PDB file of C-alpha atoms in Angstrom:
ATOM      1  CA  UNK A 111       0.053  -0.136   0.180  1.00 54.00           C
ATOM      2  CA  UNK A 112       1.343   2.785  -0.998  1.00 80.00           C
ATOM      3  CA  UNK A 113       2.120   5.967   1.938  1.00 75.00           C
ATOM      4  CA  UNK A 114      -0.327   8.283   0.572  1.00 77.00           C
ATOM      5  CA  UNK A 115      -3.410   5.874   0.615  1.00 84.00           C
ATOM      6  CA  UNK A 116      -1.995   5.050   4.481  1.00 88.00           C
ATOM      7  CA  UNK A 117      -2.818   8.881   5.154  1.00 89.00           C
ATOM      8  CA  UNK A 118      -6.290   8.706   3.452  1.00 91.00           C
ATOM      9  CA  UNK A 119      -7.587   5.766   4.952  1.00 92.00           C
ATOM     10  CA  UNK A 120      -6.191   7.015   8.814  1.00 93.00           C
ATOM     11  CA  UNK A 121      -7.822  10.437   8.303  1.00 94.00           C
ATOM     12  CA  UNK A 122     -11.323   8.434   7.278  1.00 95.00           C
ATOM     13  CA  UNK A 123     -10.277   6.415  10.683  1.00 96.00           C
ATOM     14  CA  UNK A 124     -10.173   9.427  12.621  1.00 96.00           C
ATOM     15  CA  UNK A 125     -13.322  11.338  11.545  1.00 96.00           C
ATOM     16  CA  UNK A 126     -15.114   8.306  12.070  1.00 96.00           C
ATOM     17  CA  UNK A 127     -14.750   8.025  15.604  1.00 97.00           C
ATOM     18  CA  UNK A 128     -14.498  12.254  16.311  1.00 97.00           C
ATOM     19  CA  UNK A 129     -17.630  12.274  13.886  1.00 97.00           C
ATOM     20  CA  UNK A 130     -19.436   8.855  13.779  1.00 97.00           C
ATOM     21  CA  UNK A 131     -21.662   9.108  10.812  1.00 96.00           C
ATOM     22  CA  UNK A 132     -20.939  12.328   9.061  1.00 97.00           C
ATOM     23  CA  UNK A 133     -18.168  11.583   6.532  1.00 96.00           C
ATOM     24  CA  UNK A 134     -18.182   9.709   3.993  1.00 94.00           C
ATOM     25  CA  UNK A 135     -14.939   8.616   2.359  1.00 93.00           C
ATOM     26  CA  UNK A 136     -14.213   7.913  -1.541  1.00 87.00           C
ATOM     27  CA  UNK A 137     -11.910   5.260  -1.070  1.00 77.00           C
ATOM     28  CA  UNK A 138     -10.242   3.279  -3.667  1.00 63.00           C
ATOM     29  CA  UNK A 139      -7.697   6.439  -5.278  1.00 54.00           C
ATOM     30  CA  UNK A 140      -7.868   7.706  -8.764  1.00 54.00           C
ATOM     31  CA  UNK A 141     -11.875   6.388  -8.814  1.00 52.00           C
ATOM     32  CA  UNK A 142     -12.964   9.435 -10.709  1.00 56.00           C
ATOM     33  CA  UNK A 143     -16.026  10.546  -8.565  1.00 72.00           C
ATOM     34  CA  UNK A 144     -15.352  13.378  -6.634  1.00 77.00           C
ATOM     35  CA  UNK A 145     -12.931  15.212  -3.760  1.00 87.00           C
ATOM     36  CA  UNK A 146     -12.383  12.349  -1.311  1.00 90.00           C
ATOM     37  CA  UNK A 147     -14.374  13.159   2.152  1.00 93.00           C
ATOM     38  CA  UNK A 148     -18.140  14.274   1.808  1.00 93.00           C
ATOM     39  CA  UNK A 149     -20.325  15.631   4.635  1.00 95.00           C
ATOM     40  CA  UNK A 150     -23.268  13.724   4.988  1.00 96.00           C
ATOM     41  CA  UNK A 151     -25.617  16.576   6.274  1.00 96.00           C
ATOM     42  CA  UNK A 152     -24.241  19.423   4.161  1.00 95.00           C
ATOM     43  CA  UNK A 153     -22.339  17.814   1.233  1.00 93.00           C
ATOM     44  CA  UNK A 154     -19.379  20.304   1.601  1.00 92.00           C
ATOM     45  CA  UNK A 155     -16.380  18.505  -0.220  1.00 91.00           C
ATOM     46  CA  UNK A 156     -12.624  17.616   1.009  1.00 92.00           C
ATOM     47  CA  UNK A 157     -10.138  16.855  -1.493  1.00 89.00           C
ATOM     48  CA  UNK A 158      -6.859  15.702   0.407  1.00 90.00           C
ATOM     49  CA  UNK A 159      -3.678  16.098  -0.945  1.00 87.00           C
ATOM     50  CA  UNK A 160       0.091  16.321  -0.894  1.00 85.00           C
ATOM     51  CA  UNK A 161       1.413  20.330  -0.667  1.00 82.00           C
ATOM     52  CA  UNK A 162       2.996  19.167  -4.391  1.00 81.00           C
ATOM     53  CA  UNK A 163      -0.103  17.420  -5.819  1.00 81.00           C
ATOM     54  CA  UNK A 164      -2.147  20.394  -4.729  1.00 81.00           C
ATOM     55  CA  UNK A 165       0.185  22.962  -6.241  1.00 79.00           C
ATOM     56  CA  UNK A 166       0.336  20.972  -9.115  1.00 78.00           C
ATOM     57  CA  UNK A 167      -3.774  21.431  -9.523  1.00 72.00           C
ATOM     58  CA  UNK A 168      -3.993  24.881  -9.016  1.00 71.00           C
ATOM     59  CA  UNK A 169      -1.265  25.226 -11.943  1.00 70.00           C
ATOM     60  CA  UNK A 170      -3.545  23.637 -14.310  1.00 69.00           C
ATOM     61  CA  UNK A 171      -6.188  25.881 -16.187  1.00 67.00           C
ATOM     62  CA  UNK A 172      -9.378  26.121 -15.150  1.00 65.00           C
ATOM     63  CA  UNK A 173     -10.322  23.810 -17.784  1.00 66.00           C
ATOM     64  CA  UNK A 174      -8.510  21.076 -17.752  1.00 64.00           C
ATOM     65  CA  UNK A 175      -9.076  20.432 -14.068  1.00 63.00           C
ATOM     66  CA  UNK A 176     -11.208  17.627 -13.123  1.00 66.00           C
ATOM     67  CA  UNK A 177     -14.544  18.842 -12.566  1.00 63.00           C
ATOM     68  CA  UNK A 178     -16.036  19.324  -9.039  1.00 65.00           C
ATOM     69  CA  UNK A 179     -12.880  20.143  -7.429  1.00 72.00           C
ATOM     70  CA  UNK A 180     -12.344  24.078  -7.200  1.00 73.00           C
ATOM     71  CA  UNK A 181     -15.417  24.143  -5.042  1.00 79.00           C
ATOM     72  CA  UNK A 182     -14.055  21.777  -2.547  1.00 84.00           C
ATOM     73  CA  UNK A 183     -12.392  22.259   0.288  1.00 87.00           C
ATOM     74  CA  UNK A 184      -8.405  21.125   0.233  1.00 87.00           C
ATOM     75  CA  UNK A 185      -6.656  19.414   3.083  1.00 89.00           C
ATOM     76  CA  UNK A 186      -2.799  19.380   2.495  1.00 89.00           C
ATOM     77  CA  UNK A 187      -0.133  17.082   4.244  1.00 88.00           C
ATOM     78  CA  UNK A 188       3.881  16.281   3.683  1.00 86.00           C
ATOM     79  CA  UNK A 189       5.451  13.058   3.634  1.00 81.00           C
ATOM     80  CA  UNK A 190       8.911  13.422   4.703  1.00 79.00           C
ATOM     81  CA  UNK A 191      11.292  11.139   3.223  1.00 71.00           C
ATOM     82  CA  UNK A 192      12.313   8.315   5.860  1.00 59.00           C
ATOM     83  CA  UNK A 193      16.012   7.628   3.910  1.00 53.00           C
TER      84      UNK A 193
END
């Protein structure tokens, strides 16, 4: 399992524990179904990305970006190299 997927899975676990039933996790990586997390009641969406992935996304022209990602919230994380 890739480290980024571990971050996503652990984030989903924490949200389940802290906010039971409130957040839906769209697991499966690049599934094309929209941002990673959606709040069930408000429908607010959050995309979890590394800082580099986020910068890559916002550098694209609006018509080159995936649909639905410009209006969502973004949470960024950094994975440090263990070596």
